[in-house]
Coordinates of C-alpha atoms in Angstrom, one line a residue:
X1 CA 315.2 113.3 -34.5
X2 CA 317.3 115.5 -32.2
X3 CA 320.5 114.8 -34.1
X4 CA 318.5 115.0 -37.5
X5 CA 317.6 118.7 -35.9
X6 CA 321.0 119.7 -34.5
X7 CA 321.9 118.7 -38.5
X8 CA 319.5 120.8 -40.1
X9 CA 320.4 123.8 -37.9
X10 CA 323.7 123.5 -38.6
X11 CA 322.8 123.2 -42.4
X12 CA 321.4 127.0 -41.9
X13 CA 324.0 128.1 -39.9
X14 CA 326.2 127.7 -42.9
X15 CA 323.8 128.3 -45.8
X16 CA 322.4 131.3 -44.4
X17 CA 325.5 133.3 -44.2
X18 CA 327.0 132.4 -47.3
X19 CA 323.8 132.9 -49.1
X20 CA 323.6 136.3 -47.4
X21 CA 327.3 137.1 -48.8
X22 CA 326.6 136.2 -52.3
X23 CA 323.8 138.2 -52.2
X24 CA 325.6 141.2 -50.7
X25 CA 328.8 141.4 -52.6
X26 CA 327.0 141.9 -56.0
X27 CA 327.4 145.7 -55.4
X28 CA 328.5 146.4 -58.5
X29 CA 325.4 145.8 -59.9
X30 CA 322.7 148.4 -59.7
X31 CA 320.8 148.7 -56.7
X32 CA 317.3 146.9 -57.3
X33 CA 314.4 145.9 -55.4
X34 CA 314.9 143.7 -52.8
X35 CA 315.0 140.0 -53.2
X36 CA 311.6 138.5 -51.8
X37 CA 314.0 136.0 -49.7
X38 CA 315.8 138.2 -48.4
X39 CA 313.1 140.7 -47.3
X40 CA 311.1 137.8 -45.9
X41 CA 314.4 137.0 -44.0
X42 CA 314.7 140.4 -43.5
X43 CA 311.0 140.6 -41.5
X44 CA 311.5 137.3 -39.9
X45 CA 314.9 138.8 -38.2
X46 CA 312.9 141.8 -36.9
X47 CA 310.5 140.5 -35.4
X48 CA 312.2 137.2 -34.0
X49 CA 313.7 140.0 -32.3
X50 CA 310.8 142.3 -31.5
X51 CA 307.9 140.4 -30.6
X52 CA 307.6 140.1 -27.0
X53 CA 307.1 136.9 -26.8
X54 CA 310.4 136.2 -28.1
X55 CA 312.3 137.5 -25.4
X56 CA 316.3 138.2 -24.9
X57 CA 318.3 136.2 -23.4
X58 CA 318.7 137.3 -20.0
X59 CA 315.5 139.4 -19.7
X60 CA 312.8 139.1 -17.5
X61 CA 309.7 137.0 -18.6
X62 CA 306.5 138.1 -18.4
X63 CA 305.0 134.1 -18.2
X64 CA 305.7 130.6 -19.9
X65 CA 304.5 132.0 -22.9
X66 CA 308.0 133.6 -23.0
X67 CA 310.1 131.0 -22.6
X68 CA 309.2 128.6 -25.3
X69 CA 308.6 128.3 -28.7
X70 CA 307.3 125.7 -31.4
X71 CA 307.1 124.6 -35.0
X72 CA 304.2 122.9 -36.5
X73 CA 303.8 120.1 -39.1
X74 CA 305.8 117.5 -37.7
X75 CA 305.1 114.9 -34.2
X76 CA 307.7 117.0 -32.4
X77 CA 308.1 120.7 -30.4
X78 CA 311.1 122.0 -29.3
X79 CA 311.6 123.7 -25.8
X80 CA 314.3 126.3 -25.3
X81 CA 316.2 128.1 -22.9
X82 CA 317.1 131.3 -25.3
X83 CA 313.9 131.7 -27.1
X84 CA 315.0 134.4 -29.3
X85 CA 317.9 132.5 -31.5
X86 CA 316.1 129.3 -31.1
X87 CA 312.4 130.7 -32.6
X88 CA 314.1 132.6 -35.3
X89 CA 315.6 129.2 -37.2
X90 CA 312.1 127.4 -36.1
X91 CA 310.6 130.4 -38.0
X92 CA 312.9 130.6 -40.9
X93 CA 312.5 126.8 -41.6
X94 CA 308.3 127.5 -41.9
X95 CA 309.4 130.5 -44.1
X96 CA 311.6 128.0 -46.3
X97 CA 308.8 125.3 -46.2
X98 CA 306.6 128.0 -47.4
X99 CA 304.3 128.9 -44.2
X100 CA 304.9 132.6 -44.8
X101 CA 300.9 133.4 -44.2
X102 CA 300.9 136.4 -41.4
X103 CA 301.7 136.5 -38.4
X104 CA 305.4 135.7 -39.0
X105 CA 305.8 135.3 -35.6
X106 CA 304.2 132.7 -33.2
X107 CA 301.0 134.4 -31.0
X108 CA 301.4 133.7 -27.4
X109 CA 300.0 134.4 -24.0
X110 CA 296.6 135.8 -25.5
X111 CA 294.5 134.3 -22.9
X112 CA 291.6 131.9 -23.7
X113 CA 290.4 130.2 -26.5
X114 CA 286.9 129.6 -27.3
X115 CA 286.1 127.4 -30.4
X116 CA 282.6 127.4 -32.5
X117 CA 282.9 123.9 -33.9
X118 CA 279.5 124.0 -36.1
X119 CA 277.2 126.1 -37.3
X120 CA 274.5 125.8 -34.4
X121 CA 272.4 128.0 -32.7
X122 CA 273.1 125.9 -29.4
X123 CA 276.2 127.5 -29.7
X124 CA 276.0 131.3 -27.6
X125 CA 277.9 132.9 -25.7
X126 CA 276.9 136.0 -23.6
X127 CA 279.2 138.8 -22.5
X128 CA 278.4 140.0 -18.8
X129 CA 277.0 142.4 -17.9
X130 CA 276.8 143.9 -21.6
X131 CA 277.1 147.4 -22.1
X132 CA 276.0 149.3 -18.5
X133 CA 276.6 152.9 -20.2
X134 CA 276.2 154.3 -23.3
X135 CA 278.6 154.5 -25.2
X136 CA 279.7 157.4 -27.8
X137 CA 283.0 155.6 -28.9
X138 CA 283.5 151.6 -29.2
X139 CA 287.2 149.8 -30.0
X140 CA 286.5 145.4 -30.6
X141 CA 289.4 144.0 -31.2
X142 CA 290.2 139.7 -31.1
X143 CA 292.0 136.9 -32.5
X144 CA 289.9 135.1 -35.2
X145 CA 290.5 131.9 -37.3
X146 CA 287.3 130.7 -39.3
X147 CA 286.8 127.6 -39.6
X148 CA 284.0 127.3 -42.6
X149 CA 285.2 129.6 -45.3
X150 CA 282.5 132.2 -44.1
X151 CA 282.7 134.6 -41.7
X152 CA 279.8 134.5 -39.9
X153 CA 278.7 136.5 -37.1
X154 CA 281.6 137.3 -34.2
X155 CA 279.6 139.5 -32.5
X156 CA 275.2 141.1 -31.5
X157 CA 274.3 143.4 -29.5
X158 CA 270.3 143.5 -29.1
X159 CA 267.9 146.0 -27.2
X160 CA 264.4 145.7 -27.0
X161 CA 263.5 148.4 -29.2
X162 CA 266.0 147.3 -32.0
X163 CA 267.4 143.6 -32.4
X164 CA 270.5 145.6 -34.0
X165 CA 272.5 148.2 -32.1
X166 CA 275.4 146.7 -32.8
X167 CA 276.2 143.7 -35.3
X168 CA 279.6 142.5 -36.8
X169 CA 278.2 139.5 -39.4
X170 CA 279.5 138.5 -42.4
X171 CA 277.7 138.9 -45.6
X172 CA 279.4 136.3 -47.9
X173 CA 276.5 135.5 -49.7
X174 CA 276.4 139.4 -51.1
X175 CA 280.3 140.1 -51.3
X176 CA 283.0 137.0 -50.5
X177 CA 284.6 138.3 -47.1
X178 CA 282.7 140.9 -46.7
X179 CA 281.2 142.3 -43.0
X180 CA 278.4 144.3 -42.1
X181 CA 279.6 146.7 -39.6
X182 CA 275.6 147.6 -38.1
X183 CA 274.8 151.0 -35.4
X184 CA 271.4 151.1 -34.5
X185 CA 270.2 149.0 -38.0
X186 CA 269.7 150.4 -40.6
X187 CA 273.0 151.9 -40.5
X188 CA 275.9 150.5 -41.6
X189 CA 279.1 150.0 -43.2
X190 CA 280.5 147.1 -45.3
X191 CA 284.0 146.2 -44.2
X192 CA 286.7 144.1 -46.2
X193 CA 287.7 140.8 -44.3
X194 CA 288.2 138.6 -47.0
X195 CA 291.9 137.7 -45.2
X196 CA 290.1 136.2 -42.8
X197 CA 288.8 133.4 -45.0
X198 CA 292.2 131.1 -45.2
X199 CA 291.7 129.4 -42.1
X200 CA 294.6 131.6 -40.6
X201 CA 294.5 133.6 -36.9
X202 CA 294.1 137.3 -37.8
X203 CA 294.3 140.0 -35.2
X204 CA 291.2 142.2 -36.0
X205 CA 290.3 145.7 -34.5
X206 CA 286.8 147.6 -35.4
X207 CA 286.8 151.1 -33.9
X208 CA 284.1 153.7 -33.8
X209 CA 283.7 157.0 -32.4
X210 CA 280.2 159.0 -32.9
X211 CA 282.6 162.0 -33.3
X212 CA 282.1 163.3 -37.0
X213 CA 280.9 159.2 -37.2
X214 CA 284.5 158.1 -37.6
X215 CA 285.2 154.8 -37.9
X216 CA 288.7 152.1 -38.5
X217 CA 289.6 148.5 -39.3
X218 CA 292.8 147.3 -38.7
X219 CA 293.7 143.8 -40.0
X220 CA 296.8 141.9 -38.9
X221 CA 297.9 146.2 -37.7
X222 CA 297.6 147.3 -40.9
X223 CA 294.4 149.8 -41.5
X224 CA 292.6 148.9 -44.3
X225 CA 289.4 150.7 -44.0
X226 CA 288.2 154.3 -42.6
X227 CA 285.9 156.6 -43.1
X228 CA 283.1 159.2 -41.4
X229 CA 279.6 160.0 -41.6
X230 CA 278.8 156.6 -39.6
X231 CA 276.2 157.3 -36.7
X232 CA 277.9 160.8 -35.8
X233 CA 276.2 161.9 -32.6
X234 CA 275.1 158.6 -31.7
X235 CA 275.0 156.5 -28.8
X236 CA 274.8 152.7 -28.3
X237 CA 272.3 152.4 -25.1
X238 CA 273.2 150.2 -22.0
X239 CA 271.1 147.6 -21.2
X240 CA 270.8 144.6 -24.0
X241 CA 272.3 141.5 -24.5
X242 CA 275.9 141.2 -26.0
X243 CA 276.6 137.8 -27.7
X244 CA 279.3 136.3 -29.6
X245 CA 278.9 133.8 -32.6
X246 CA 275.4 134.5 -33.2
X247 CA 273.3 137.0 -34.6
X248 CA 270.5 137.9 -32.6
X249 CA 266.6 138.5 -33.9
X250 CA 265.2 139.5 -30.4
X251 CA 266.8 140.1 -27.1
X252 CA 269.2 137.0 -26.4
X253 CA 267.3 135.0 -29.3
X254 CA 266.1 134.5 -32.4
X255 CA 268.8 132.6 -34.0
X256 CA 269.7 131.5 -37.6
X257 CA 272.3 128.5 -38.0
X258 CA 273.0 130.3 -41.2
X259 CA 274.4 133.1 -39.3
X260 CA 276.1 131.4 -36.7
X261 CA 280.4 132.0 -36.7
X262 CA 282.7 128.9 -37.3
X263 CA 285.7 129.0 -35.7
X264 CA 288.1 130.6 -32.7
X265 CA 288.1 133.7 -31.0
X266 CA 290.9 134.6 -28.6
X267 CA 292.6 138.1 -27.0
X268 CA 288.6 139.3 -27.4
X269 CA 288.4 142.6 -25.9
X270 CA 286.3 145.8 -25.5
X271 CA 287.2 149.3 -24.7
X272 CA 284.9 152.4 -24.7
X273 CA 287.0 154.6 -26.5
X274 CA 288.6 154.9 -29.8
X275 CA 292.1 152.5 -29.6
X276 CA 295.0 154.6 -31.7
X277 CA 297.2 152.9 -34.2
X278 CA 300.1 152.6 -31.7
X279 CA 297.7 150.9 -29.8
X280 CA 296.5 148.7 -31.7
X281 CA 299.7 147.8 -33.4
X282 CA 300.9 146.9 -29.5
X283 CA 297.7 144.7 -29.0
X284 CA 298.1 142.4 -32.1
X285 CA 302.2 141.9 -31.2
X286 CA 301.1 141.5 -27.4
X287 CA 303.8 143.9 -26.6
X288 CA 301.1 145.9 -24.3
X289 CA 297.2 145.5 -23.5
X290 CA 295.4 149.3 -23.8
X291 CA 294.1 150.2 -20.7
X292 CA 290.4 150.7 -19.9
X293 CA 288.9 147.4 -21.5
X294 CA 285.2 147.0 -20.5
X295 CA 284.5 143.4 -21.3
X296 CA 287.1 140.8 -22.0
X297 CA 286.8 136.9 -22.4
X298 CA 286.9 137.2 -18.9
X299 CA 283.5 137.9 -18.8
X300 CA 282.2 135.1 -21.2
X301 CA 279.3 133.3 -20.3
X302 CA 278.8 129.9 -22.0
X303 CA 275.0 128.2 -22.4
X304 CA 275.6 125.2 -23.4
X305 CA 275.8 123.9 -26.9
X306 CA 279.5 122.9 -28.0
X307 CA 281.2 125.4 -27.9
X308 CA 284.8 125.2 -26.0
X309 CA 287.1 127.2 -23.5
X310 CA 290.4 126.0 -25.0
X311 CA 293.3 127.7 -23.0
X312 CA 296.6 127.6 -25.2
X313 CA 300.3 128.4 -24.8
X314 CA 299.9 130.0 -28.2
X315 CA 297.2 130.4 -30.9
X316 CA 299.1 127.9 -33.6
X317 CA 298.8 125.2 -30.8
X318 CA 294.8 125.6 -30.6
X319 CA 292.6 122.8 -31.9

């Protein structure tokens, strides 16, 4: 296999290049749009060199999550010493195999894993302490790969005068890949998630501030929903019960298997205050974590049921 490798990488060394030269020495012809190819080679480049987890030769590494890289789809990962060069071929063979679903580049050093195998209402997991101030501005951003072709519910928040002060839960059976984004039910927004539905790891943000009721969803960095209006002046109390995976119809109850999220969340994190694109763009490439998170995985309290603590080298290597 290792001289079957060394063969196909040499294969690329030569295509590659001569490909690119054909390509570029028709400059006689009219400039055009550019070949979908070579702009998917073009992004692989970029961020082969640009994602942090890809690092130089010869630069410092931040942990092991640095220092190697992989390829699914066959019985066999390769471990290198320059991580940069050797993840850009890995990478451009999935692009040429046709795995060109985003993120182009391989999600490392997140943290950990957990895993919602079934649709249960065994399966809850508290965040601790919850909310101990209120808050007039919210940013939740995480990792999420579904599992079920549904979204579910990632995340509850339940006081004791209202089982929904905060809710993220999908609504699939209204709108495909749809989520309700609830404040203090009845209000709420309907978000546009259906990405998340191809059984692919998405980086999601949902920010809110209850200045002018502002509110963003990034997907994958890009934003691709805002608006205002939304619960301006409010505040989310301190106090209730924050759970993942479940949608809550009383304080830390009241469950519906037909709610319940199937899948994996990792790189879960809340700040109280609104994350800026630059931000947010830095979380989802790992290149920096925004300061002033409140609650993190870290904080994850599991009851039982089945759900798992996986901890992976990266997200593509998760069960």
């Amino acid at each position: 296999m290792g001289c079957l490798w060394r063969k196909t990488l040499s294969f690329f060394l030569v295509f590659v290049p001569i490909y690119l030269h054909g390509a570029s020495s028709q400059a006689a012809a009219p400039v055009g749009p550019r070949k979908p190819f070579l702009e998917r080679l073009r992004r692989l480049e970029e961020q082969a060199s640009y994602t942090p987890d890809m690092v130089r030769s010869g630069e410092p590494s931040a942990g092991p999550a640095q220092s190697q890289c992989s390829v699914k789809g066959g019985s066999r990962e390769w471990e290198a010493r320059h991580p940069q060069h050797e993840c850009f071929w890995m990478l451009l063979l999935r692009l040429l195999q046709g795995a060109d679903s985003p993120p182009l580049f391989l999600v490392c050093g997140v943290g950990p894993t957990l895993v919602f195998p079934n649709a249960s209402t065994k399966n809850v997991v508290f965040l601790s302490p919850g909310f101990v101030t209120a808050l007039r501005a919210l940013s939740f951003c995480s990792w999420v790969r579904t599992a079920s072709g549904r979204l579910g519910t990632l995340l509850s928040y339940a006081t004791e005068d209202n089982d929904n002060k905060l809710v993220l839960h999908g609504r699939d059976s209204l709108l495909p890949g749809s989520i309700h984004f609830v404040i203090g039910d009845p209000a709420f927004r309907e978000l546009p998630l259906q990405p998340l539905l191809d059984g692919q790891w998405h980086h999601i943000c949902v920010i809110w501030t209850s200045t002018q009721g502002r509110y963003w969803l990034h997907v994958d960095r890009r934003l691709v929903a805002t608006g205002s209006r939304f619960r301006e002046g409010y505040e989310i109390p301190p106090g209730g019960s924050l759970v993942l995976g479940q949608e809550q119809d009383s304080v830390g109850g009241g469950f519906d298997s037909s709610e319940a999220f199937v899948g994996s969340m990792s790189g879960l994190a809340i700040w109280d205050r609104v994350l800026v694109p630059g931000e947010v763009a830095n979380l989802a490439i790992r290149k920096e974590f925004p300061t002033g998170a409140i609650l993190t995985l870290a904080n994850a309290v599991l009851t039982g049921g089945f759900v798992q603590r996986a901890n992976c080298t990266c997200l593509e290597r998760c069960p």
